[in-house]
Coordinates of C-alpha atoms in Angstrom, one line a residue:
X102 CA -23.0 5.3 33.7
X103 CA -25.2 2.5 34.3
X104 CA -23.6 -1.2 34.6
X105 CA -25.2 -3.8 32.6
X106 CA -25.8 -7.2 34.2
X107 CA -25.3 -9.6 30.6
X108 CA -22.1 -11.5 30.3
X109 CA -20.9 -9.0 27.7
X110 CA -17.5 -10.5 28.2
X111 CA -18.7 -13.9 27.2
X112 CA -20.4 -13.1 24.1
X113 CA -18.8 -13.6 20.5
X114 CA -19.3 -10.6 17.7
X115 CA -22.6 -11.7 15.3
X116 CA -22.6 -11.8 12.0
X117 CA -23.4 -7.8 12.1
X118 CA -20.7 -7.2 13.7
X119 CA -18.4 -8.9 11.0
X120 CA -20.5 -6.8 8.0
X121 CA -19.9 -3.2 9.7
X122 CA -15.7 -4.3 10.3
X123 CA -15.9 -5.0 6.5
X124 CA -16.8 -1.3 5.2
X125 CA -15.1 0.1 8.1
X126 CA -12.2 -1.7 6.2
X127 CA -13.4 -0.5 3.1
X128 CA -12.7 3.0 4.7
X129 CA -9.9 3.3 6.3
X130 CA -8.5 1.3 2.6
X131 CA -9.7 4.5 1.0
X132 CA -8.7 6.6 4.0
X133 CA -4.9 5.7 2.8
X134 CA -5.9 5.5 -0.7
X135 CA -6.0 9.0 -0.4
X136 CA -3.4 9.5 1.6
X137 CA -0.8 7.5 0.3
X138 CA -1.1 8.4 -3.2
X139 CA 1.2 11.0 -2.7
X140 CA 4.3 9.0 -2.5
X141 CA 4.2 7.2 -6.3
X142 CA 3.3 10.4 -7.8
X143 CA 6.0 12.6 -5.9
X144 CA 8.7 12.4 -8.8
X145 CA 6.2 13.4 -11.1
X146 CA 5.0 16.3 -8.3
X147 CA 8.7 17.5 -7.5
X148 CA 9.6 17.8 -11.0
X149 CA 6.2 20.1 -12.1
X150 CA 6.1 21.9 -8.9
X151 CA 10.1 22.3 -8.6
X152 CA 9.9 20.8 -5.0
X153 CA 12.6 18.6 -2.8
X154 CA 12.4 16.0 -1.0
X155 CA 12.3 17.4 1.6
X156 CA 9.3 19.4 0.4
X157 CA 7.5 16.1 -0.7
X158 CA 8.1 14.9 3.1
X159 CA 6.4 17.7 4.6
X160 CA 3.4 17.7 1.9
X161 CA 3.2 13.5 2.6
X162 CA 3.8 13.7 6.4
X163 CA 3.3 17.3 8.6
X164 CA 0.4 19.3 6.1
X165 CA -1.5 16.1 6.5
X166 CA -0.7 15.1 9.6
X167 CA -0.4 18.3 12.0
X168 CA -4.2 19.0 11.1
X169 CA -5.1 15.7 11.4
X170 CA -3.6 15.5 14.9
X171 CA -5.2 18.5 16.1
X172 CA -8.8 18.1 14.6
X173 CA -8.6 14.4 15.6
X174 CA -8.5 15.8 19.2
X175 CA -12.1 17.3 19.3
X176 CA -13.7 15.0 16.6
X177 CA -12.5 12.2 18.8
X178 CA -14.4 14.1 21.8
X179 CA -17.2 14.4 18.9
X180 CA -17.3 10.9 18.5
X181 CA -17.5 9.8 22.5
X182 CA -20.7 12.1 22.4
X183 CA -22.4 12.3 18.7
X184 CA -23.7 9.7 15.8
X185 CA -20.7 7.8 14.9
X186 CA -21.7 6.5 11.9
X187 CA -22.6 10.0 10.5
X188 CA -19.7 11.8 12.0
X189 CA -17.7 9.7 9.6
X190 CA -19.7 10.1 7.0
X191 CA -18.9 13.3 6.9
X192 CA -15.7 13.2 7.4
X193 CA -15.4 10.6 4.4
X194 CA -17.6 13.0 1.9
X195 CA -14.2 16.0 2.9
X196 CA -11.3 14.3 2.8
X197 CA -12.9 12.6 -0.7
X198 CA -13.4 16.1 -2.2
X199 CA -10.4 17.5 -1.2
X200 CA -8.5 14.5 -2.3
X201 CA -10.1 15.4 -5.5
X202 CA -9.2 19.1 -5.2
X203 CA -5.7 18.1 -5.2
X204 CA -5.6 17.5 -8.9
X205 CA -6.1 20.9 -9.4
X206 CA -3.4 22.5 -7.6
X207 CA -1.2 24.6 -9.9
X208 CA 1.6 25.2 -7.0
X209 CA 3.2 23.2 -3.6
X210 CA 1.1 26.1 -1.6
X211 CA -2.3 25.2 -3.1
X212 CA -1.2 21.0 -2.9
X213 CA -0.2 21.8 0.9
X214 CA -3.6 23.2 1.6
X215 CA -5.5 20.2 -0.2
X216 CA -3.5 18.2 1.9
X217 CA -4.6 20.1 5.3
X218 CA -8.1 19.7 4.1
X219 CA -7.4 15.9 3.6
X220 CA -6.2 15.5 6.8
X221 CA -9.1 17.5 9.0
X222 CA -11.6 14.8 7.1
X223 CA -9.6 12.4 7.9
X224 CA -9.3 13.2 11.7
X225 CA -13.1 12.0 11.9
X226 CA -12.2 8.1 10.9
X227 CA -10.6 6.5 13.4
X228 CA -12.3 8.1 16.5
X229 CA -15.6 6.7 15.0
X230 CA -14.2 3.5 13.6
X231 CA -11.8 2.3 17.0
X232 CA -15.3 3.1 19.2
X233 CA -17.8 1.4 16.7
X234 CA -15.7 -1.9 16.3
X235 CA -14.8 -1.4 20.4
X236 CA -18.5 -1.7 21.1
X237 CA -19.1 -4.4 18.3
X238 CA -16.4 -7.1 19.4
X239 CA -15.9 -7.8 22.8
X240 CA -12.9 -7.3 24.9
X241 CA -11.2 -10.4 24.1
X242 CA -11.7 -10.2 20.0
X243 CA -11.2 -6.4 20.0
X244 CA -7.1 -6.3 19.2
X245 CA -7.9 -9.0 16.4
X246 CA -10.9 -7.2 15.1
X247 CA -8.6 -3.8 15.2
X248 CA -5.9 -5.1 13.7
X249 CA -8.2 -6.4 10.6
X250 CA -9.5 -2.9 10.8
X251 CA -5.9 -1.3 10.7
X252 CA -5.1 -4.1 7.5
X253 CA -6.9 -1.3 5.6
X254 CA -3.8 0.9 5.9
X255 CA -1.8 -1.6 4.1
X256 CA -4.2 -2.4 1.4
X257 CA -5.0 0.8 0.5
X258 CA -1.5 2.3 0.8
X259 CA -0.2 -0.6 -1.1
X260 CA -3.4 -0.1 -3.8
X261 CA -2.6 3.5 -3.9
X262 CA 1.0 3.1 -5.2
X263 CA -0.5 0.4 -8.1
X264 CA -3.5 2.1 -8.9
X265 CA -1.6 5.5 -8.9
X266 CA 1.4 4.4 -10.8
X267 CA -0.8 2.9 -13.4
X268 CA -3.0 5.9 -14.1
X269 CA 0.2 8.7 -14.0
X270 CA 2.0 6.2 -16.7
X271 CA -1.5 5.9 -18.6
X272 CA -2.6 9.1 -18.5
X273 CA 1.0 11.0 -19.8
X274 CA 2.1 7.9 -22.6
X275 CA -2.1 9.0 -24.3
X276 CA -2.2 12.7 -23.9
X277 CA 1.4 13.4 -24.1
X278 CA 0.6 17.1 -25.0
X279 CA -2.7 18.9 -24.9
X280 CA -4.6 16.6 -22.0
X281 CA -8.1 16.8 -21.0
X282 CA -8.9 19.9 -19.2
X283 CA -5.3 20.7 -18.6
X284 CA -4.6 17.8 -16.6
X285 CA -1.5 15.8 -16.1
X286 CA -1.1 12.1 -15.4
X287 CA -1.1 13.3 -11.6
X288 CA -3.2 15.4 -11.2
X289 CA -6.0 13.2 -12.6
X290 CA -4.6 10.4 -10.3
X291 CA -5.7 12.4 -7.5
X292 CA -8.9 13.1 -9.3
X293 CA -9.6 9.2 -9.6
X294 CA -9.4 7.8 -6.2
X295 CA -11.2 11.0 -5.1
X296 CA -14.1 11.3 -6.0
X297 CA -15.3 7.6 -5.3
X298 CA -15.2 8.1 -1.6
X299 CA -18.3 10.4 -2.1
X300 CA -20.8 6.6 -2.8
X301 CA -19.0 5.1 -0.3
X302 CA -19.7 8.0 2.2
X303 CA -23.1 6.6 1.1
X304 CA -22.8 3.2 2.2
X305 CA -21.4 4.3 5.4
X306 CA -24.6 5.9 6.7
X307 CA -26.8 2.9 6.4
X308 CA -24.6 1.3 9.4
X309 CA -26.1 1.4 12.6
X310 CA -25.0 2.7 15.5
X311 CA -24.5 0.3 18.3
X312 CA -25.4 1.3 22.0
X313 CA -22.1 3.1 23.6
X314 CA -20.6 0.8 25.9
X315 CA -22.4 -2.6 24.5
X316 CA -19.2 -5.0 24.5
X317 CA -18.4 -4.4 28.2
X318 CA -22.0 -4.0 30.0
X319 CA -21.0 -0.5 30.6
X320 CA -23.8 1.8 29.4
X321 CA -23.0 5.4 28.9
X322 CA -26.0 7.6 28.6
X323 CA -26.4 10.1 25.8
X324 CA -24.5 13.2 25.8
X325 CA -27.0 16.3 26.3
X326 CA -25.1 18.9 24.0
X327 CA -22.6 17.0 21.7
X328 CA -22.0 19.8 20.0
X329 CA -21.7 22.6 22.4
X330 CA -18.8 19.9 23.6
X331 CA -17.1 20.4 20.2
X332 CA -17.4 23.8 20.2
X333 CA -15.2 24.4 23.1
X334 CA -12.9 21.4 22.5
X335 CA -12.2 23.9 19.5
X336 CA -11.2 27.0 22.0
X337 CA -8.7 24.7 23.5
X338 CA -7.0 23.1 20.6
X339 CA -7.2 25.7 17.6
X340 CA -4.7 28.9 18.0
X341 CA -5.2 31.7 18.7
X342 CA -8.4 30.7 19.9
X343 CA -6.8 28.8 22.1
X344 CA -5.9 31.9 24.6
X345 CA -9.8 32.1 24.8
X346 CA -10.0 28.4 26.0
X347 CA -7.2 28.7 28.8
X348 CA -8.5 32.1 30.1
X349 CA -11.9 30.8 30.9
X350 CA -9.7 28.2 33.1
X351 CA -8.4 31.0 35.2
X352 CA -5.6 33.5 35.7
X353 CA -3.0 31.4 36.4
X354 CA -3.5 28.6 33.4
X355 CA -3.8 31.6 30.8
X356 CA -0.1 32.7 31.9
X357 CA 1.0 29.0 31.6
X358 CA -0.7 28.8 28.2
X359 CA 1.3 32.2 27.1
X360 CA 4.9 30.9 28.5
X361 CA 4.2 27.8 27.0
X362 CA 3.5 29.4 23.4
X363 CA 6.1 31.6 24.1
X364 CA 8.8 28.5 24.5
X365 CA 7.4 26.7 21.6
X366 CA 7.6 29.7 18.9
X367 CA 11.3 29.9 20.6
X368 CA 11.9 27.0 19.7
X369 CA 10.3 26.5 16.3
X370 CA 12.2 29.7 15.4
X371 CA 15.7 28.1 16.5
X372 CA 15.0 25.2 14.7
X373 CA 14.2 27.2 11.3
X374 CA 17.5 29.1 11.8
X375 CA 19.4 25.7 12.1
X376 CA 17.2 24.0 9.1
X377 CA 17.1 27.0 7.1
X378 CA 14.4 29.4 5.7
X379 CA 12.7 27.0 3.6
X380 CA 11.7 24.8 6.7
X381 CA 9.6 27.9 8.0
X382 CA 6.4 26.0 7.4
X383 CA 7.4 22.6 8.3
X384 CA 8.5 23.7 12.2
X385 CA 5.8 26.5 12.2
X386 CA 3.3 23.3 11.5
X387 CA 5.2 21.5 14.1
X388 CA 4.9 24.2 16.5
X389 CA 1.3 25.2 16.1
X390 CA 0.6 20.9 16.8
X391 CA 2.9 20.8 19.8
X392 CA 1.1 24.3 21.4
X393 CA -2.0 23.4 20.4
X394 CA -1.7 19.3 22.0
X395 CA -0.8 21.2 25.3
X396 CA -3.6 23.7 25.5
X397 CA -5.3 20.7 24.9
X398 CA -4.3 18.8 27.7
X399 CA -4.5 21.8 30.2
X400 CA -8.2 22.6 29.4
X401 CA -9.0 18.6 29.4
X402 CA -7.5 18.6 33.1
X403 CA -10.1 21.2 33.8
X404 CA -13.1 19.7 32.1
X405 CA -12.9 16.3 32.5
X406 CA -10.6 15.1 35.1
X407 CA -11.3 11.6 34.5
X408 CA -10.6 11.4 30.9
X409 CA -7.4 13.3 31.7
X410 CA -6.4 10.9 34.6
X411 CA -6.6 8.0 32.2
X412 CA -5.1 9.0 29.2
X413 CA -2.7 11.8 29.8
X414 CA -2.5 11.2 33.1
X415 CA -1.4 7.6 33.0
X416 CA 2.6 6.9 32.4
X417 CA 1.6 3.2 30.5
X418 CA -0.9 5.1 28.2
X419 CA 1.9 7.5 27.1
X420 CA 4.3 4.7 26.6
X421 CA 2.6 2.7 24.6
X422 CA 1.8 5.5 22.4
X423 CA 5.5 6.8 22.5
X424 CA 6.3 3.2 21.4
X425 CA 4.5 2.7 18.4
X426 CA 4.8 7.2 17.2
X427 CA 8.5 5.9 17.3
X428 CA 7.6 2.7 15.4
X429 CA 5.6 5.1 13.1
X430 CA 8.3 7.4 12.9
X431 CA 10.2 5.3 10.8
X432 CA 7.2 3.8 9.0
X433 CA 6.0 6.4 7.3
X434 CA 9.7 7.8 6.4
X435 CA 10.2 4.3 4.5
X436 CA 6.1 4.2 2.8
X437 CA 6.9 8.1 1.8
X438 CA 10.0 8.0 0.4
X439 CA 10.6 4.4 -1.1
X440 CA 9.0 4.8 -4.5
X441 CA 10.8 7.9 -4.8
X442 CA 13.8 5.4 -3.7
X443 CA 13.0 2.9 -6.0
X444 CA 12.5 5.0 -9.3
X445 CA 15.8 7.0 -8.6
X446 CA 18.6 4.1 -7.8
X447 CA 16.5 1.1 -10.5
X448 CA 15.8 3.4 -13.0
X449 CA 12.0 2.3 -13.2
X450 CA 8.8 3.2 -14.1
X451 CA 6.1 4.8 -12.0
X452 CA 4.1 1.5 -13.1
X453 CA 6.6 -0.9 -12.1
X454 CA 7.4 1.2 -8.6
X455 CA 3.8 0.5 -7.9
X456 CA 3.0 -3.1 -8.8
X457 CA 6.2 -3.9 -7.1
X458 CA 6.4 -2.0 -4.0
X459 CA 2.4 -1.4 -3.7
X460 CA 1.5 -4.9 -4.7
X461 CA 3.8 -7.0 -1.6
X462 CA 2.9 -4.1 1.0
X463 CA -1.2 -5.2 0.6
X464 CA 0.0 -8.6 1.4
X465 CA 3.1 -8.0 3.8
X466 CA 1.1 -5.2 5.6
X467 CA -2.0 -7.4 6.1
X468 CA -0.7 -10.2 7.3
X469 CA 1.6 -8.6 9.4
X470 CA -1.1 -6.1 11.6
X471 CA -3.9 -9.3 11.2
X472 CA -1.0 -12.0 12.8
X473 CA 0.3 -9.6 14.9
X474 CA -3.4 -8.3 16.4
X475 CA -4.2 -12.5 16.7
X476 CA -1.0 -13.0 18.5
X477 CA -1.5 -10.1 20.7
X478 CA -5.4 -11.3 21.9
X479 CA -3.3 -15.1 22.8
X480 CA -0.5 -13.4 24.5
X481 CA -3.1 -10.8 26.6
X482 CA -4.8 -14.4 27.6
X483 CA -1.6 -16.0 29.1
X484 CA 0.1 -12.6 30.5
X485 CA -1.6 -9.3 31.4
X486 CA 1.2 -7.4 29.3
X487 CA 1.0 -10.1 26.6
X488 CA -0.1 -7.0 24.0
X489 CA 3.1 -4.5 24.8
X490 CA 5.3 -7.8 23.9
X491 CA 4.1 -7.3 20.3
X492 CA 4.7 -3.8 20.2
X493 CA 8.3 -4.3 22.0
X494 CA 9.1 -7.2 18.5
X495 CA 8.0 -4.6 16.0
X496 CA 10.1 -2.3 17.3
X497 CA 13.1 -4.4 16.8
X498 CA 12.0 -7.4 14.4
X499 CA 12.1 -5.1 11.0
X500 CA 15.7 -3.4 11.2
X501 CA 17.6 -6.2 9.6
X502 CA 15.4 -6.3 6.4
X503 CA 15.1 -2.1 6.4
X504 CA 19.4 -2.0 6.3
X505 CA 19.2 -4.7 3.4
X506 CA 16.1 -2.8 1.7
X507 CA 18.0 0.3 1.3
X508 CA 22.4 -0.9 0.9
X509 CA 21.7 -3.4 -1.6
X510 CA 22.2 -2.9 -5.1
X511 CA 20.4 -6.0 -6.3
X512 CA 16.4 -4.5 -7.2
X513 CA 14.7 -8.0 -6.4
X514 CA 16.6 -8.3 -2.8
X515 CA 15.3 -5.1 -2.7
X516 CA 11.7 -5.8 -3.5
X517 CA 11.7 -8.9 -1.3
X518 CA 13.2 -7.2 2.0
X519 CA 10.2 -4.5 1.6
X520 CA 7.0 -6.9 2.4
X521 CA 9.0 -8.3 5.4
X522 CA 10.1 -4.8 6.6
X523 CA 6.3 -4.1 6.9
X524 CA 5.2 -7.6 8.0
X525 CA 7.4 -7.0 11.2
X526 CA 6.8 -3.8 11.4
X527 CA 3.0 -3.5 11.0
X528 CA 2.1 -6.2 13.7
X529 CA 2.5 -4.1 16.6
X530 CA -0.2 -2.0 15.3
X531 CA -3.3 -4.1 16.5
X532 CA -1.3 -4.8 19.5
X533 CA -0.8 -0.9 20.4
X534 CA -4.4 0.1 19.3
X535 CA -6.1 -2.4 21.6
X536 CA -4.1 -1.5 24.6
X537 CA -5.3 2.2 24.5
X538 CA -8.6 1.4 24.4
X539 CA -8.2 -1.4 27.4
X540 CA -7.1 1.5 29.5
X541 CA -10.0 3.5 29.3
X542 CA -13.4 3.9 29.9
X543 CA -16.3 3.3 26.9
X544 CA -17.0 6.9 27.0
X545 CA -13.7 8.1 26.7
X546 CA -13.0 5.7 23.4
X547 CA -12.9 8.5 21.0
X548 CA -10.4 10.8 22.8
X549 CA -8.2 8.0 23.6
X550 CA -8.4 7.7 20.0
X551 CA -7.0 11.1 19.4
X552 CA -4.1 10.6 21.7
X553 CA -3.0 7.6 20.5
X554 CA -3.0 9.1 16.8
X555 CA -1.0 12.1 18.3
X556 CA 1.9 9.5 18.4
X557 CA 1.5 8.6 15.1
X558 CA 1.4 11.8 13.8
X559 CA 3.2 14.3 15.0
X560 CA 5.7 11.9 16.0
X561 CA 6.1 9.6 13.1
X562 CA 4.4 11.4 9.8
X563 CA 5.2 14.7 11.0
X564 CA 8.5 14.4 11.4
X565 CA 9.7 11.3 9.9
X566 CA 8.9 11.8 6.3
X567 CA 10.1 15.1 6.4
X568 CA 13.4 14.3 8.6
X569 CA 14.4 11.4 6.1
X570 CA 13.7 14.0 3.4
X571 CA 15.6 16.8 5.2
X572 CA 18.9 14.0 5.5
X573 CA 18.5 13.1 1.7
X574 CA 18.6 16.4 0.4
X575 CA 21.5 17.4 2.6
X576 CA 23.6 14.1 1.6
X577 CA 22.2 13.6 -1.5
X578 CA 21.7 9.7 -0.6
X579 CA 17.8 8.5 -0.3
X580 CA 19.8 5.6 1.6
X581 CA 21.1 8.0 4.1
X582 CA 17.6 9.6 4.6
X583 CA 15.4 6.8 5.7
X584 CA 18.6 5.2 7.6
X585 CA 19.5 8.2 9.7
X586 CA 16.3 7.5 11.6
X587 CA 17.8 4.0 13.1
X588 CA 19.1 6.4 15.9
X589 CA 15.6 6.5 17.5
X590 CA 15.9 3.0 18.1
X591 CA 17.0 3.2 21.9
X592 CA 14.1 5.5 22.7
X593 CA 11.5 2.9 21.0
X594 CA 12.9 0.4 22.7
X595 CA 12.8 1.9 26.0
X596 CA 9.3 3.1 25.6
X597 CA 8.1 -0.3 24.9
X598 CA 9.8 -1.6 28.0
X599 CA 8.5 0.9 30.2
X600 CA 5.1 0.1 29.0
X601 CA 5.8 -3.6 29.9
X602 CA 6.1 -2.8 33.0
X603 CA 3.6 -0.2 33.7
X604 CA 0.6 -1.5 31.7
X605 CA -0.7 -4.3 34.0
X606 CA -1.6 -2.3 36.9
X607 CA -2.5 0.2 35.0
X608 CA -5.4 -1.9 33.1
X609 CA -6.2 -2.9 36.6
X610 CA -7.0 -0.1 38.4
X611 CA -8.7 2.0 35.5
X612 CA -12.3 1.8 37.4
X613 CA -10.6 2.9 40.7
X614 CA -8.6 5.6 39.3
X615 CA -11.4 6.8 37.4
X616 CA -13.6 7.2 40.2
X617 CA -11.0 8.8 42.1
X618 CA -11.0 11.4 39.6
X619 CA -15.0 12.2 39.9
X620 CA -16.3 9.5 37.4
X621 CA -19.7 8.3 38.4
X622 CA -19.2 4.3 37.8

């Protein structure tokens, strides 16, 4: 890795720069577009399916998000070493057509794997997007040029619910019986926000790709065999391929590998006998992420010691990601389940669930992750954890208005109390985001990527959606479901602390700890 002698840190993001953050916006709006679609057609889902809640959780939250957890862990790799721009490309062209493909599903099993397929596509997104816009916008404008990046969650999971709401009520009041092609109002939801990710997957290859390492004068050369790299990122991540991967590490790590999946099938059995046997594929999802995360990290210790030194390897990296899964955690529970929420205690319309809920959470989710990513750049400026004290507010900043959200009986209360929930909570975002990527090296942009979405994944969407769910259908109270999560609170809180303290030095000696690990700087 070659050092560059221009003031990268000096320079301001050109007008280009700006353009490609725009359609990069664009997709990660469709990116939960797609994904969040889900959750304003669920009681129409549950009640042609014959699902729970519980089921709608693990459909929203672990078939989506175990897959995209694990596949983001070698497409991040992917993206540290291939074409960005037409790794997500790809990616966009999938999870479009299996978006599409939900709208045929006849059953929760075919809808589940739709879902999978949605998620594997769109594991590719934010590994390419967090690199490109890392390389685009120097240091000290990236948390504010993430966080505008991240606003695409909240516009398109707040467009989603209107757009999706609007087409299920259209589409059942004309063709009450005998629809087009057999279709119901969902089902050609899922159709229409589909299949126009397949011309924006056209846009997307006319960006360019920026030289790796641009922002920060730190010029990593091209990756001889991207792909061969990929390849054997697979053997450690995907069972039971995975038994390959940690043989060809040794003796020793393949017997670690097999107690290690021995404990976690223990454990995912225990947890089906305590849940029941219709969990079996929500823990047996949850199992197959957690085994496959560590065979992971075992073979990444072995292949790349300095990648593993600064991401897994460093306490304030795991922190902040534990801080903000555990933000996530109860994030996705309340984006999941609240139309659901809102159309069974109000008595309304799939329509009004969406213009009310959807249409606030565009403009309560932007401005929360865009002020919150500004705020975090001017705090990192005045105090070298200036970043973890956003994440450490939205843990605790949206609680008040969540309790109010969902005890009050009054529907407008509850529709005001919504927007702020996700203003507070959505500003740590930005703020999280940029400190991964400050505590690694260009190269290793991707992967850190992949981690930090491990948090947010398996942590909050595979387990909080379906835990609320899980809650609700035991005590029969939505209330109780998304509530029952509050008890995490002390662990947030504690991880955001810990990362106050530990990120600082660990920003600071990220060259010295990577060279101590064999990186060539």
């Amino acid at each position: 890795m070659a050092s560059s002698s221009a003031p990268a840190a000096d320079r301001k993001a050109g007008a280009y720069a700006w353009y490609v953050l725009v359609v990069l916006f664009l997709v990660y709006a469709l990116n939960f577009i797609d994904r969040q679609i889900l959750t304003i057609l669920a009681p129409h889902i549950r009640r042609d399916l014959g699902l729970s809640h519980a089921d709608i959780g693990f459909l929203y939250g672990t078939a989506f998000g175990v897959f995209y957890a694990l596949f983001g862990i070698p497409l991040g790799r992917l993206a540290d070493s291939w074409h960005r721009v037409r790794l997500m490309t790809i990616g966009l062209a999938l999870w479009s057509s299996m978006t599409a493909l939900s709208g045929l599903s006849r059953n929760g099993l075919q809808l589940a794997a739709a879902r999978i397929g949605v998620g594997v596509g769109e594991a590719t997104a934010s590994p390419s997007a967090y690199s490109l816009i890392s390389d685009w916008f120097p240091k000290r404008q990236r948390a504010t040029a993430l966080a505008i990046y991240s606003a695409g969650i909240y516009f398109g999971g707040g467009f989603s619910l209107f757009l999706g709401g609007a087409i299920v009520d259209w589409w059942n009041a004309a063709y009450p019986v005998d629809p087009p092609f057999g279709l119901v109002g969902w089902q050609a939801a899922f159709m229409a926000v589909g299949l126009p990710g397949l011309v924006l997957a056209l846009w997307v290859l006319t960006l360019r790709e920026p030289m790796r390492g641009l922002s920060e004068g730190l010029v990593a050369p091209p990756h001889p065999a991207p792909f061969r790299s990929f390849l054997e990122d697979l053997l450690t991540i995907i069972p039971p391929l995975t038994l390959i991967g940690a043989a060809r590490n040794g003796a020793a790590a393949f017997l670690r590998n097999l107690v290690v999946l021995a404990l976690v099938a223990a454990a995912a059995y225990a947890l089906i006998r305590f849940d029941g046997p219709k969990s079996d594929k929500q823990w047996l999802a949850v199992g197959i992420g957690v085994y496959a995360v560590y065979s992971w990290s075992a073979a990444l210790r072995h292949r790349d010691a300095a990648t593993f030194r600064l991401i897994l390897g460093t306490p304030a990296f795991l922190a902040v990601v534990l801080a903000y899964g555990l933000n996530a955690f109860l994030a996705y529970a309340v984006a999941g389940l609240a139309p659901s929420y809102a159309v069974q205690v109000f008595g309304i319309t799939a329509r009004e669930a969406g213009l009310w809920i959807g249409g606030p959470a565009i403009l309560g989710g932007f401005l929360g992750v865009t002020l919150g990513g500004i705020a975090a750049d001017r705090l990192r400026r005045r105090w070298p954890s200036g970043r973890i004290m956003v994440i450490l507010f939205g843990s605790l900043a949206p609680v008040p208005s969540l309790v109010i959200a969902f005890t009050t009986a009054d529907k407008a209360l509850f529709y005001a109390m919504l927007p702020l929930t996700q203003i507070f909570a959505s500003c740590a975002l930005g703020a999280a985001a940029a400190a991964t990527q400050d505590l690694v090296l260009p190269r290793m942009r991707g992967t850190a990527t992949a981690a930090f979405f491990i948090g947010t994944t398996l942590i909050g969407l595979a387990l909080g959606p379906y835990l609320a769910g899980r809650v609700a259908d035991l005590s029969g109270s939505l209330s109780t479901g998304i509530l029952s999560l509050l008890v995490t609170l002390p662990l947030a809180l504690a991880a955001a602390i810990a990362a106050l303290r530990l990120v600082p030095a660990a920003e600071a000696s990220r060259e010295i700890r990577a060279r101590a690990a064999g990186e060539p700087l």
